[in-house]
Coordinates of N, CA and C in Angstrom, one line a residue:
N687 N 1.1 11.6 -0.3 CA 0.6 11.4 0.7 C -1.0 11.3 0.3
S688 N -1.4 12.6 0.2 CA -2.8 12.8 0.0 C -3.2 12.5 -1.3
M689 N -2.0 12.2 -2.7 CA -2.4 12.1 -4.2 C -2.0 10.6 -4.1
A690 N -1.6 9.6 -3.4 CA -1.3 8.4 -3.0 C -2.7 8.2 -2.5
L691 N -3.1 8.6 -1.7 CA -4.3 8.4 -0.9 C -5.7 8.3 -2.1
D692 N -5.8 9.5 -2.6 CA -6.8 9.7 -3.7 C -6.4 8.3 -4.7
V693 N -5.2 8.1 -5.5 CA -5.2 7.3 -6.2 C -5.4 5.9 -5.9
I694 N -5.4 6.1 -5.1 CA -5.5 4.2 -4.5 C -6.9 4.2 -3.9
G695 N -7.4 4.8 -3.4 CA -9.1 5.2 -3.7 C -10.0 5.0 -4.9
E696 N -9.5 5.7 -5.4 CA -10.1 4.8 -6.8 C -9.8 3.9 -7.7
A697 N -8.4 3.2 -7.6 CA -8.2 2.4 -8.4 C -8.5 0.9 -7.3
V698 N -8.4 1.0 -6.0 CA -9.2 0.1 -5.1 C -10.8 -0.4 -4.8
F699 N -11.1 0.7 -4.5 CA -12.6 0.3 -4.0 C -13.5 2.0 -5.2
N700 N -12.8 2.3 -6.4 CA -13.7 3.4 -6.9 C -14.3 4.4 -5.8
Y701 N -13.9 5.0 -5.2 CA -14.1 5.7 -4.1 C -13.1 7.1 -4.3
E702 N -14.0 8.0 -4.0 CA -13.3 9.7 -3.9 C -13.0 9.7 -2.4
F703 N -11.6 9.8 -2.3 CA -11.3 10.0 -0.6 C -11.3 12.3 -0.7
G704 N -10.7 12.6 -2.3 CA -10.8 13.9 -2.5 C -9.7 14.7 -1.4
A705 N -8.8 13.6 -0.9 CA -7.6 14.0 -0.1 C -6.9 15.6 0.0
L706 N -6.8 16.1 -1.7 CA -6.1 16.6 -1.8 C -6.6 18.3 -2.0
N707 N -8.4 18.0 -1.3 CA -8.9 19.1 -1.5 C -9.3 19.7 -0.2
E708 N -9.7 18.0 0.9 CA -9.6 18.8 2.2 C -9.2 17.4 3.0
E709 N -9.2 17.7 4.5 CA -9.3 16.7 5.3 C -10.2 16.1 5.8
T710 N -10.7 15.4 5.9 CA -12.1 14.7 5.8 C -12.2 13.9 7.3
P711 N -13.3 13.8 8.1 CA -13.0 12.7 9.0 C -12.9 11.7 8.6
I712 N -13.0 10.8 7.4 CA -12.5 9.4 6.8 C -10.8 9.5 6.6
I713 N -10.1 10.9 6.3 CA -8.9 10.8 5.9 C -8.2 10.8 7.1
K714 N -8.7 11.4 8.6 CA -8.1 11.5 9.4 C -8.2 10.6 10.1
A715 N -9.3 9.4 10.2 CA -9.0 8.4 10.7 C -8.1 7.5 10.2
V716 N -8.2 7.7 8.8 CA -7.0 6.4 7.9 C -5.3 7.2 8.4
Y717 N -5.1 8.1 8.5 CA -3.9 8.6 9.1 C -3.9 7.9 10.4
R718 N -5.0 8.2 11.6 CA -4.7 7.9 12.4 C -4.1 6.4 13.2
V719 N -4.9 6.2 12.1 CA -4.7 4.2 12.1 C -3.3 3.9 11.7
L720 N -2.9 4.8 10.8 CA -1.2 4.3 10.4 C -0.8 4.6 11.3
R721 N -0.6 5.7 11.7 CA 0.3 5.8 12.8 C 0.1 5.1 14.2
E722 N -1.1 4.2 14.8 CA -1.1 3.7 15.4 C -0.5 2.3 15.5
S723 N -1.0 2.1 13.8 CA -0.2 0.6 13.6 C 1.4 0.7 13.8
E724 N 2.4 2.2 13.4 CA 3.8 1.9 13.5 C 3.8 2.0 15.0
H725 N 2.8 2.3 16.0 CA 3.5 2.3 17.7 C 3.4 1.5 17.6
R726 N 2.3 0.2 17.7 CA 2.6 -1.4 18.3 C 3.3 -1.4 17.4
S727 N 3.6 -1.5 15.8 CA 4.8 -2.6 15.9 C 6.1 -2.5 16.1
T728 N 6.4 -1.2 16.8 CA 7.8 -1.0 17.9 C 7.9 -0.7 19.3
F729 N 6.4 -0.6 20.1 CA 6.3 -0.7 21.4 C 6.9 -1.9 21.7
P730 N 7.6 -2.1 23.0 CA 7.5 -3.4 23.3 C 6.6 -3.8 24.3
L731 N 6.1 -3.4 24.8 CA 4.4 -4.2 25.6 C 3.3 -3.7 25.1
P732 N 3.2 -4.7 24.6 CA 1.2 -4.7 24.0 C 0.1 -4.4 24.9
Y733 N 0.3 -3.1 25.4 CA -0.1 -3.0 26.4 C -2.1 -2.9 25.9
W734 N -2.0 -2.8 25.0 CA -3.2 -2.9 24.2 C -4.1 -3.8 24.1
Q735 N -3.4 -5.0 24.4 CA -4.4 -6.3 24.4 C -4.4 -6.7 26.0
I736 N -4.4 -5.4 27.1 CA -4.8 -5.7 28.5 C -6.4 -5.4 28.4
P737 N -7.0 -6.3 29.5 CA -8.3 -6.0 29.1 C -8.9 -4.6 30.3
G738 N -9.8 -4.0 28.9 CA -10.5 -2.9 29.0 C -8.8 -1.2 28.8
A739 N -8.3 -2.0 28.5 CA -7.1 -0.9 27.7 C -7.7 -0.1 26.9
M740 N -8.6 -0.9 25.9 CA -8.9 0.3 24.4 C -9.8 0.9 24.7
E741 N -10.8 0.9 26.3 CA -11.9 1.9 26.3 C -11.1 2.7 27.3
A742 N -9.8 2.4 28.3 CA -9.3 2.9 29.1 C -8.5 4.1 28.7
V743 N -7.4 4.1 27.8 CA -6.6 4.3 27.1 C -7.2 5.2 25.9
P744 N -6.9 6.3 26.2 CA -7.3 7.5 25.2 C -7.0 7.2 23.3
R745 N -5.9 6.8 23.4 CA -5.4 6.6 21.8 C -6.3 5.5 21.2
Q746 N -6.0 4.2 22.3 CA -6.9 2.8 21.7 C -8.1 3.6 21.7
K747 N -9.2 4.0 22.3 CA -10.7 4.5 22.5 C -10.3 4.8 21.1
Q748 N -9.5 5.6 20.8 CA -9.5 6.4 19.1 C -9.3 5.6 18.1
F749 N -8.4 4.8 18.5 CA -8.1 3.4 17.3 C -9.2 3.0 17.2
S750 N -10.1 2.7 18.0 CA -11.4 1.5 17.6 C -11.9 2.4 17.3
E751 N -12.5 3.6 17.3 CA -13.6 4.5 16.7 C -13.3 4.4 15.5
D752 N -12.1 5.0 15.0 CA -11.4 4.9 13.6 C -11.3 3.9 13.3
I753 N -10.9 2.6 13.2 CA -11.1 1.4 12.5 C -12.7 0.7 12.4
E754 N -13.8 1.4 13.3 CA -14.9 1.3 12.7 C -15.8 1.9 12.0
M755 N -15.3 3.6 12.4 CA -15.7 3.9 10.9 C -14.9 4.2 9.6
I756 N -14.0 3.4 9.6 CA -13.6 2.9 8.5 C -13.8 1.1 7.8
N757 N -14.7 0.9 8.8 CA -15.1 -0.7 8.9 C -15.9 -0.2 8.3
A758 N -17.0 0.4 8.4 CA -18.4 0.4 7.9 C -18.4 1.2 6.7
E759 N -17.5 2.0 6.0 CA -17.3 2.2 5.1 C -17.4 1.8 3.9
M760 N -15.8 0.7 4.3 CA -15.4 -0.5 3.5 C -16.5 -1.6 3.2
T761 N -17.5 -1.9 4.3 CA -18.8 -2.7 4.5 C -19.6 -1.9 3.5
K762 N -19.8 -0.6 3.3 CA -21.0 -0.8 2.8 C -20.3 -0.7 0.9
L763 N -18.8 -0.4 0.9 CA -18.2 0.0 -0.7 C -18.8 -2.4 -1.2
I764 N -18.4 -2.8 -0.1 CA -17.9 -3.9 -0.3 C -19.6 -4.8 -0.7
R765 N -20.8 -4.6 0.1 CA -21.7 -4.8 -0.3 C -22.5 -4.0 -1.9
E766 N -21.7 -2.7 -1.9 CA -22.4 -2.7 -3.5 C -22.0 -3.4 -4.1
A767 N -20.5 -3.7 -4.0 CA -19.9 -4.5 -5.3 C -20.7 -5.8 -5.3
L768 N -21.0 -6.4 -3.6 CA -21.8 -8.0 -4.3 C -22.7 -7.8 -4.3
E769 N -23.4 -7.0 -4.3 CA -25.2 -6.5 -4.6 C -25.0 -6.5 -6.5
N770 N -24.0 -6.2 -7.4 CA -24.0 -5.8 -8.8 C -22.8 -7.4 -9.1
K771 N -22.7 -8.3 -8.7 CA -21.6 -9.4 -9.3 C -22.1 -9.9 -10.1
Q772 N -20.4 -10.0 -11.1 CA -20.6 -10.8 -12.3 C -20.1 -11.4 -12.3
E773 N -20.5 -13.1 -12.7 CA -19.4 -14.0 -12.2 C -19.0 -14.6 -13.2
V774 N -17.8 -14.2 -13.9 CA -17.2 -14.2 -15.0 C -15.1 -15.0 -15.0
D775 N -14.9 -15.4 -16.3 CA -14.1 -16.2 -15.5 C -12.7 -14.8 -15.9
L776 N -11.3 -15.6 -15.8 CA -10.2 -14.8 -16.0 C -10.2 -14.6 -17.7
S777 N -9.9 -15.4 -18.6 CA -10.2 -14.9 -19.9 C -11.3 -14.0 -20.3
E778 N -12.4 -14.0 -19.6 CA -13.7 -12.2 -19.9 C -12.7 -10.9 -19.8
F779 N -11.9 -11.4 -18.4 CA -11.0 -10.3 -17.5 C -9.9 -10.1 -18.8
E780 N -9.8 -10.4 -19.3 CA -8.1 -10.0 -19.7 C -8.7 -9.6 -21.0
S781 N -9.8 -9.3 -21.9 CA -10.3 -9.5 -23.4 C -11.2 -8.0 -22.9
R782 N -11.5 -7.6 -21.9 CA -12.5 -6.3 -21.5 C -11.9 -5.5 -22.1
D783 N -12.4 -4.2 -22.2 CA -12.3 -3.2 -22.9 C -12.4 -1.8 -21.8
Y784 N -11.3 -1.5 -20.8 CA -11.9 -1.0 -19.7 C -12.1 0.4 -19.7
N785 N -11.6 0.9 -21.3 CA -12.2 2.6 -21.2 C -13.0 2.1 -21.4
N786 N -14.2 1.4 -21.6 CA -15.6 1.8 -21.4 C -16.2 0.7 -20.3
V787 N -15.3 0.5 -19.5 CA -15.8 -0.2 -18.0 C -15.9 0.7 -16.8
S788 N -17.3 1.5 -16.5 CA -17.6 2.6 -15.8 C -16.6 2.4 -14.4
D789 N -16.4 0.9 -13.8 CA -15.9 0.6 -12.2 C -14.4 -0.8 -12.2
A790 N -13.4 -0.4 -12.9 CA -12.4 -1.1 -13.4 C -11.6 -1.7 -11.6
S791 N -12.4 -1.0 -10.6 CA -11.3 -1.0 -9.5 C -11.0 -1.9 -9.4
L792 N -10.5 -2.5 -8.3 CA -10.0 -4.1 -7.7 C -10.8 -4.7 -6.4
L793 N -11.3 -3.9 -5.9 CA -12.7 -4.5 -5.5 C -13.5 -5.3 -6.3
R794 N -14.0 -4.3 -7.2 CA -15.2 -4.5 -8.3 C -14.0 -6.2 -9.3
F795 N -13.0 -6.1 -9.1 CA -12.2 -7.4 -10.3 C -12.2 -8.6 -8.7
L796 N -12.0 -8.4 -7.8 CA -12.2 -9.1 -6.2 C -13.3 -9.8 -6.0
V797 N -14.5 -9.2 -6.4 CA -16.2 -9.6 -6.1 C -16.3 -10.7 -7.1
D798 N -15.9 -10.0 -8.7 CA -16.4 -10.5 -9.8 C -15.3 -11.7 -9.7
I799 N -14.3 -12.3 -9.7 CA -13.2 -13.4 -10.1 C -13.4 -14.0 -8.4
R800 N -13.9 -14.3 -7.3 CA -13.9 -14.4 -6.4 C -15.5 -15.6 -6.2
G801 N -16.4 -14.9 -7.2 CA -17.8 -15.4 -7.2 C -18.5 -15.0 -5.4
D802 N -18.6 -16.7 -5.3 CA -19.6 -17.0 -3.8 C -18.6 -17.4 -2.9
E803 N -17.0 -16.9 -3.3 CA -16.2 -17.2 -2.3 C -16.0 -15.9 -1.3
A804 N -16.1 -15.1 -2.3 CA -16.4 -13.5 -1.8 C -16.9 -13.4 -0.3
S805 N -15.9 -13.4 0.3 CA -16.8 -12.8 1.6 C -16.6 -11.4 2.2
D806 N -17.0 -10.9 3.5 CA -17.1 -9.2 3.4 C -16.1 -9.1 4.0
R807 N -15.7 -9.8 5.5 CA -14.8 -10.3 6.2 C -13.6 -10.3 5.2
Q808 N -12.9 -11.0 4.6 CA -11.7 -11.2 3.7 C -11.5 -10.2 3.0
L809 N -12.4 -9.3 2.4 CA -12.1 -8.4 0.9 C -11.8 -7.6 2.1
R810 N -12.3 -7.0 2.9 CA -12.3 -6.3 3.7 C -10.9 -5.9 4.6
D811 N -10.6 -7.0 4.6 CA -9.5 -7.1 5.6 C -8.1 -6.9 4.5
D812 N -8.5 -7.5 3.2 CA -7.7 -7.3 2.1 C -7.4 -5.7 1.8
L813 N -8.5 -5.4 1.6 CA -8.6 -4.0 0.9 C -8.2 -3.1 2.3
M814 N -8.4 -3.2 3.6 CA -7.7 -2.6 4.7 C -5.8 -2.4 4.1
T815 N -5.6 -4.0 4.1 CA -4.0 -3.8 4.2 C -4.0 -2.9 2.7
M816 N -4.5 -2.6 2.1 CA -3.9 -2.3 0.7 C -4.0 -0.9 1.3
L817 N -4.9 -0.4 1.8 CA -5.2 1.2 1.9 C -4.3 1.7 2.8
V818 N -4.0 0.9 3.8 CA -3.4 1.4 5.3 C -1.3 1.8 5.0
A819 N -1.4 0.1 4.6 CA -0.2 -0.3 4.1 C 0.2 0.0 2.9
G820 N -0.4 0.6 1.8 CA 0.0 0.7 0.1 C 0.0 2.1 0.6
H821 N -0.8 3.1 0.7 CA -0.3 4.5 0.3 C 0.7 5.5 0.3
E822 N 0.7 4.4 2.1 CA 2.1 5.6 2.3 C 3.3 5.3 2.0
T823 N 3.3 3.7 1.7 CA 4.6 3.5 1.2 C 5.2 3.6 -0.4
T824 N 3.8 3.7 -0.9 CA 3.5 4.4 -2.2 C 4.0 6.1 -2.6
A825 N 3.5 7.2 -1.5 CA 3.7 8.1 -1.3 C 5.6 8.4 -1.1
A826 N 5.9 7.5 0.1 CA 7.3 7.8 0.5 C 8.4 7.3 -0.8
L827 N 8.1 6.1 -1.6 CA 9.0 5.8 -2.8 C 9.1 7.3 -4.0
L828 N 7.5 7.8 -4.1 CA 7.7 8.7 -5.1 C 8.5 10.4 -4.3
T829 N 8.3 10.0 -2.9 CA 9.1 11.1 -2.7 C 10.6 11.1 -3.1
W830 N 11.0 10.2 -2.3 CA 12.3 9.5 -2.3 C 13.0 9.5 -3.9
T831 N 12.2 9.3 -4.4 CA 12.4 9.2 -6.2 C 12.9 10.3 -6.6
L832 N 12.0 11.4 -6.2 CA 12.1 12.6 -6.6 C 13.5 13.5 -5.9
Y833 N 13.5 13.5 -4.7 CA 14.7 14.0 -4.2 C 15.5 13.6 -5.1
E834 N 16.2 12.1 -5.5 CA 17.3 11.9 -5.9 C 17.1 12.8 -7.2
L835 N 16.2 12.3 -8.4 CA 16.3 13.0 -9.6 C 16.0 14.3 -9.3
F836 N 16.0 15.6 -8.3 CA 15.9 16.7 -8.5 C 16.8 16.8 -7.2
H837 N 17.9 16.5 -6.7 CA 18.9 16.2 -6.2 C 19.7 18.3 -5.8
P838 N 19.8 18.6 -5.0 CA 20.5 19.9 -5.3 C 21.8 19.8 -5.9
S839 N 22.8 19.4 -5.8 CA 23.9 18.7 -6.6 C 24.0 18.5 -8.1
G840 N 22.4 18.8 -8.5 CA 22.7 18.1 -9.8 C 22.9 16.9 -10.7
R841 N 23.5 16.0 -9.5 CA 23.9 14.8 -10.5 C 23.1 13.7 -10.7
S842 N 21.8 14.2 -10.8 CA 20.6 13.1 -11.3 C 19.6 14.2 -12.6
S843 N 20.7 15.1 -13.0 CA 20.2 16.1 -13.9 C 20.1 14.9 -15.4
H844 N 21.2 13.9 -15.9 CA 20.3 13.3 -16.5 C 19.6 12.6 -16.5
H845 N 19.5 11.6 -15.8 CA 18.2 10.9 -15.3 C 16.9 11.9 -15.3
L846 N 16.8 12.7 -14.6 CA 15.9 13.5 -14.8 C 15.1 14.0 -16.4
Q847 N 16.2 14.4 -17.0 CA 15.8 14.9 -18.3 C 15.6 13.6 -19.4
R848 N 15.7 12.2 -18.7 CA 15.8 11.2 -19.3 C 14.0 10.7 -18.8
A849 N 14.0 10.8 -17.9 CA 12.9 10.3 -17.3 C 11.8 11.1 -17.6
R850 N 11.8 12.9 -18.1 CA 10.8 13.6 -18.5 C 10.9 13.6 -19.8
A851 N 11.7 12.9 -20.6 CA 11.0 12.7 -22.1 C 10.5 11.7 -22.2
E852 N 10.3 10.5 -21.7 CA 9.7 9.2 -21.7 C 8.3 9.5 -21.4
A853 N 8.4 10.5 -19.8 CA 6.8 10.2 -19.5 C 6.2 11.5 -20.4
D854 N 6.8 12.2 -21.3 CA 6.2 13.3 -22.0 C 5.8 12.9 -23.5
A855 N 6.6 11.6 -24.1 CA 6.0 11.1 -25.2 C 4.9 10.4 -25.0
V856 N 4.5 9.7 -23.5 CA 3.7 9.2 -23.2 C 2.6 10.1 -23.3
F857 N 2.3 10.9 -23.1 CA 1.1 12.5 -22.3 C 1.1 12.5 -24.1
A858 N 2.1 13.1 -25.0 CA 1.9 13.0 -26.2 C 1.2 12.0 -27.0
K859 N 1.1 10.8 -27.0 CA 1.0 9.6 -27.4 C -0.9 9.6 -27.1
R860 N -1.2 9.7 -25.5 CA -2.1 10.3 -25.2 C -2.8 11.2 -25.7
A861 N -2.5 12.4 -25.8 CA -3.0 13.1 -26.2 C -3.9 13.2 -28.2
A862 N -2.6 12.4 -28.5 CA -2.8 11.7 -29.8 C -3.7 11.5 -30.2
E863 N -3.5 10.0 -29.2 CA -5.3 9.4 -29.3 C -6.4 10.1 -29.0
N864 N -6.3 10.8 -27.9 CA -7.5 12.1 -27.7 C -8.2 11.1 -26.5
R865 N -7.7 10.8 -25.5 CA -7.8 9.9 -24.2 C -7.3 10.8 -22.9
T866 N -7.8 10.7 -22.0 CA -7.6 11.5 -20.7 C -6.5 10.3 -19.8
G867 N -7.3 9.4 -19.7 CA -6.9 8.4 -19.0 C -5.5 7.8 -19.1
S868 N -5.3 6.9 -18.1 CA -4.0 5.8 -18.9 C -4.3 4.5 -18.6
V869 N -4.2 3.9 -19.5 CA -4.1 2.5 -20.1 C -2.2 1.4 -19.4
Y870 N -2.6 0.4 -19.7 CA -1.5 -0.2 -19.4 C -0.2 0.4 -20.0
E871 N -0.4 -0.1 -21.4 CA 0.3 0.3 -22.0 C 1.4 1.2 -22.1
D872 N 1.2 2.0 -21.2 CA 1.3 3.3 -21.2 C 2.9 2.9 -19.8
V873 N 2.3 2.7 -19.3 CA 3.5 1.7 -18.2 C 4.6 0.8 -18.6
L874 N 4.2 0.3 -19.7 CA 5.2 0.0 -20.2 C 6.1 0.7 -21.7
D875 N 5.1 1.3 -21.5 CA 5.9 3.0 -22.4 C 7.3 3.3 -22.2
V876 N 7.2 3.6 -20.2 CA 7.9 4.0 -19.6 C 9.2 3.2 -18.8
P877 N 9.4 2.5 -19.6 CA 10.5 1.9 -19.0 C 11.8 2.2 -17.7
F878 N 12.8 3.4 -18.5 CA 13.5 4.2 -17.6 C 12.8 5.0 -16.1
V879 N 11.8 5.4 -16.2 CA 11.0 6.0 -15.0 C 10.8 4.6 -14.1
R880 N 10.4 3.2 -14.8 CA 10.1 2.4 -13.4 C 11.8 2.1 -13.3
L881 N 12.7 2.1 -14.2 CA 14.3 1.8 -13.3 C 14.5 2.7 -12.2
C882 N 14.4 4.2 -12.1 CA 14.1 5.3 -11.2 C 13.5 4.5 -10.3
L883 N 12.4 3.9 -10.5 CA 11.3 3.7 -9.5 C 12.1 2.6 -8.1
A884 N 12.8 1.1 -9.1 CA 13.4 0.4 -8.5 C 14.3 1.3 -7.8
E885 N 15.5 1.5 -8.4 CA 16.3 2.4 -7.6 C 15.8 3.0 -6.5
G886 N 14.6 3.4 -6.5 CA 14.4 4.7 -5.1 C 14.3 3.6 -4.0
L887 N 13.6 2.2 -4.8 CA 12.9 1.4 -3.4 C 15.1 1.0 -3.2
R888 N 15.7 0.7 -3.7 CA 17.0 -0.1 -3.4 C 17.7 0.7 -2.1
L889 N 17.6 2.3 -2.5 CA 18.0 2.9 -2.2 C 17.2 3.4 -0.5
Y890 N 15.9 3.5 -0.8 CA 15.3 4.3 0.5 C 13.8 2.6 0.6
P891 N 13.8 1.6 0.8 CA 13.4 0.7 1.0 C 12.2 0.9 1.0
Q892 N 10.6 0.4 1.0 CA 10.0 1.3 1.6 C 8.7 -0.9 2.0
P893 N 8.7 -1.0 3.4 CA 9.2 -1.2 4.1 C 10.5 -1.0 4.0
P894 N 11.5 0.0 5.4 CA 12.8 -0.3 5.4 C 13.3 -1.2 6.2
L895 N 12.1 -2.0 6.9 CA 12.5 -2.8 8.5 C 11.2 -4.1 7.9
L896 N 11.6 -5.5 8.3 CA 10.2 -6.2 7.9 C 11.1 -6.9 9.6
I897 N 9.2 -7.2 10.2 CA 9.0 -7.6 11.5 C 8.7 -8.9 11.0
R898 N 8.9 -10.3 11.8 CA 8.4 -11.8 11.9 C 8.4 -12.3 13.2
R899 N 7.4 -12.8 13.9 CA 7.5 -13.5 15.4 C 7.6 -15.0 14.7
A900 N 8.4 -15.2 16.0 CA 9.2 -16.6 15.5 C 7.8 -17.7 16.5
L901 N 7.4 -18.1 15.7 CA 6.0 -19.1 15.9 C 7.2 -20.7 17.1
D902 N 8.3 -20.7 16.9 CA 9.3 -21.9 17.7 C 10.4 -21.7 17.7
S903 N 11.6 -22.2 18.8 CA 12.3 -21.8 19.2 C 13.1 -22.6 17.6
D904 N 14.1 -21.8 17.9 CA 15.0 -22.3 16.0 C 16.4 -21.3 16.6
E905 N 17.2 -22.4 15.4 CA 18.6 -21.1 15.6 C 18.9 -21.4 14.2
L906 N 19.2 -19.8 13.9 CA 19.3 -18.9 12.7 C 20.4 -19.4 11.6
P907 N 20.5 -19.8 10.7 CA 21.5 -20.2 9.9 C 22.8 -18.7 10.0
R908 N 23.8 -19.9 10.6 CA 25.1 -19.2 10.4 C 26.0 -18.2 9.1
P909 N 26.3 -17.5 8.9 CA 26.8 -16.3 7.8 C 28.2 -17.2 7.6
F910 N 28.7 -17.3 8.6 CA 30.2 -17.2 8.5 C 30.2 -18.6 9.9
P911 N 31.1 -19.5 9.5 CA 31.2 -21.0 10.4 C 31.9 -20.4 11.9
D912 N 32.3 -19.3 11.7 CA 32.6 -18.6 13.3 C 31.8 -18.0 14.1
S913 N 30.8 -17.3 13.3 CA 29.4 -16.7 13.7 C 28.8 -17.1 14.8
P914 N 28.6 -16.1 15.8 CA 27.7 -16.5 17.4 C 26.8 -17.1 16.6
K915 N 25.9 -18.0 17.6 CA 25.1 -19.1 17.3 C 23.6 -17.9 17.5
V916 N 22.4 -17.7 16.9 CA 21.7 -16.8 17.3 C 20.5 -17.8 17.5
T917 N 20.0 -18.1 18.7 CA 18.9 -18.8 18.3 C 17.5 -18.1 19.1
P918 N 16.5 -17.4 18.3 CA 15.4 -17.1 19.0 C 14.5 -17.6 19.5
E919 N 13.5 -17.3 20.6 CA 12.9 -18.4 21.3 C 11.4 -17.5 20.8
R920 N 10.6 -19.2 21.0 CA 8.8 -18.5 20.4 C 8.4 -17.3 20.7
G921 N 8.0 -16.5 20.2 CA 7.0 -14.9 20.9 C 8.7 -14.5 20.3
S922 N 9.2 -14.5 19.7 CA 10.6 -13.4 19.6 C 10.7 -12.8 18.6
D923 N 10.2 -11.4 18.7 CA 9.8 -10.3 17.3 C 11.2 -10.5 16.6
I924 N 11.8 -10.9 15.1 CA 12.5 -10.5 14.4 C 12.5 -9.3 13.4
F925 N 13.8 -8.0 13.7 CA 13.6 -7.2 12.7 C 14.5 -7.3 11.9
M926 N 13.9 -7.5 10.3 CA 15.0 -7.2 8.9 C 15.4 -6.4 7.9
S927 N 16.7 -5.4 8.1 CA 16.4 -4.1 7.5 C 16.4 -4.8 6.2
T928 N 15.6 -4.1 5.5 CA 15.5 -4.1 4.5 C 16.8 -3.0 3.7
W929 N 17.0 -2.2 4.1 CA 17.8 -1.3 3.3 C 19.6 -2.1 3.8
S930 N 19.9 -2.4 4.3 CA 21.2 -3.6 4.7 C 21.4 -4.5 4.2
L931 N 20.4 -5.2 3.3 CA 20.0 -6.5 2.3 C 20.0 -6.0 0.9
H932 N 19.9 -4.2 1.1 CA 20.4 -3.6 -0.7 C 21.5 -3.2 -0.6

């Protein structure tokens, strides 16, 4: 989790969380917001919408303070990016030499490519989704894939050796080119590692459930002619098991 948070911080915001070194107040806030999001997605009664609940219920008060702290930090980063905005077209982005770009973050890309259409609120919402929903799912994928590759039974040892050999070749190439960072071509050079990650997602999908709310009453398609009718009412939450689909 800490490693994924650090990587996403630099890749998305050009921001160093330093989560591998210490648990700062902003990092604690990110994890508390994540836990609260999970709590809200499964709790049957949305009590936090009751007037006054956000001030009266300790966990909801903490949630408000955490969101405020994260938003303040994001707003600062977004404003800095907007102040240094460079409006360019897509072809120029594609031809950039990112080895010589000091800030190659997604935030920098979004600000430059959207130009005047980029708003503080829209950018903050997009980046918040990537931060809160993105880092834990990434960490879970890496954890489960490594679990399978290093399984105590040794059933995946040949896959592990192949993945290691592929990764070693990329690191050797990087050393030969005298560079410390990764480039997109490195990803293309590890097709088997990417297949391992895809299989990790199939076996342990992130997230394992998808939730959608019915905007209107409707009837779901029947898998078989004699299947019972399923008619969710307007406002019903429908849980779809990604794991079952796989």
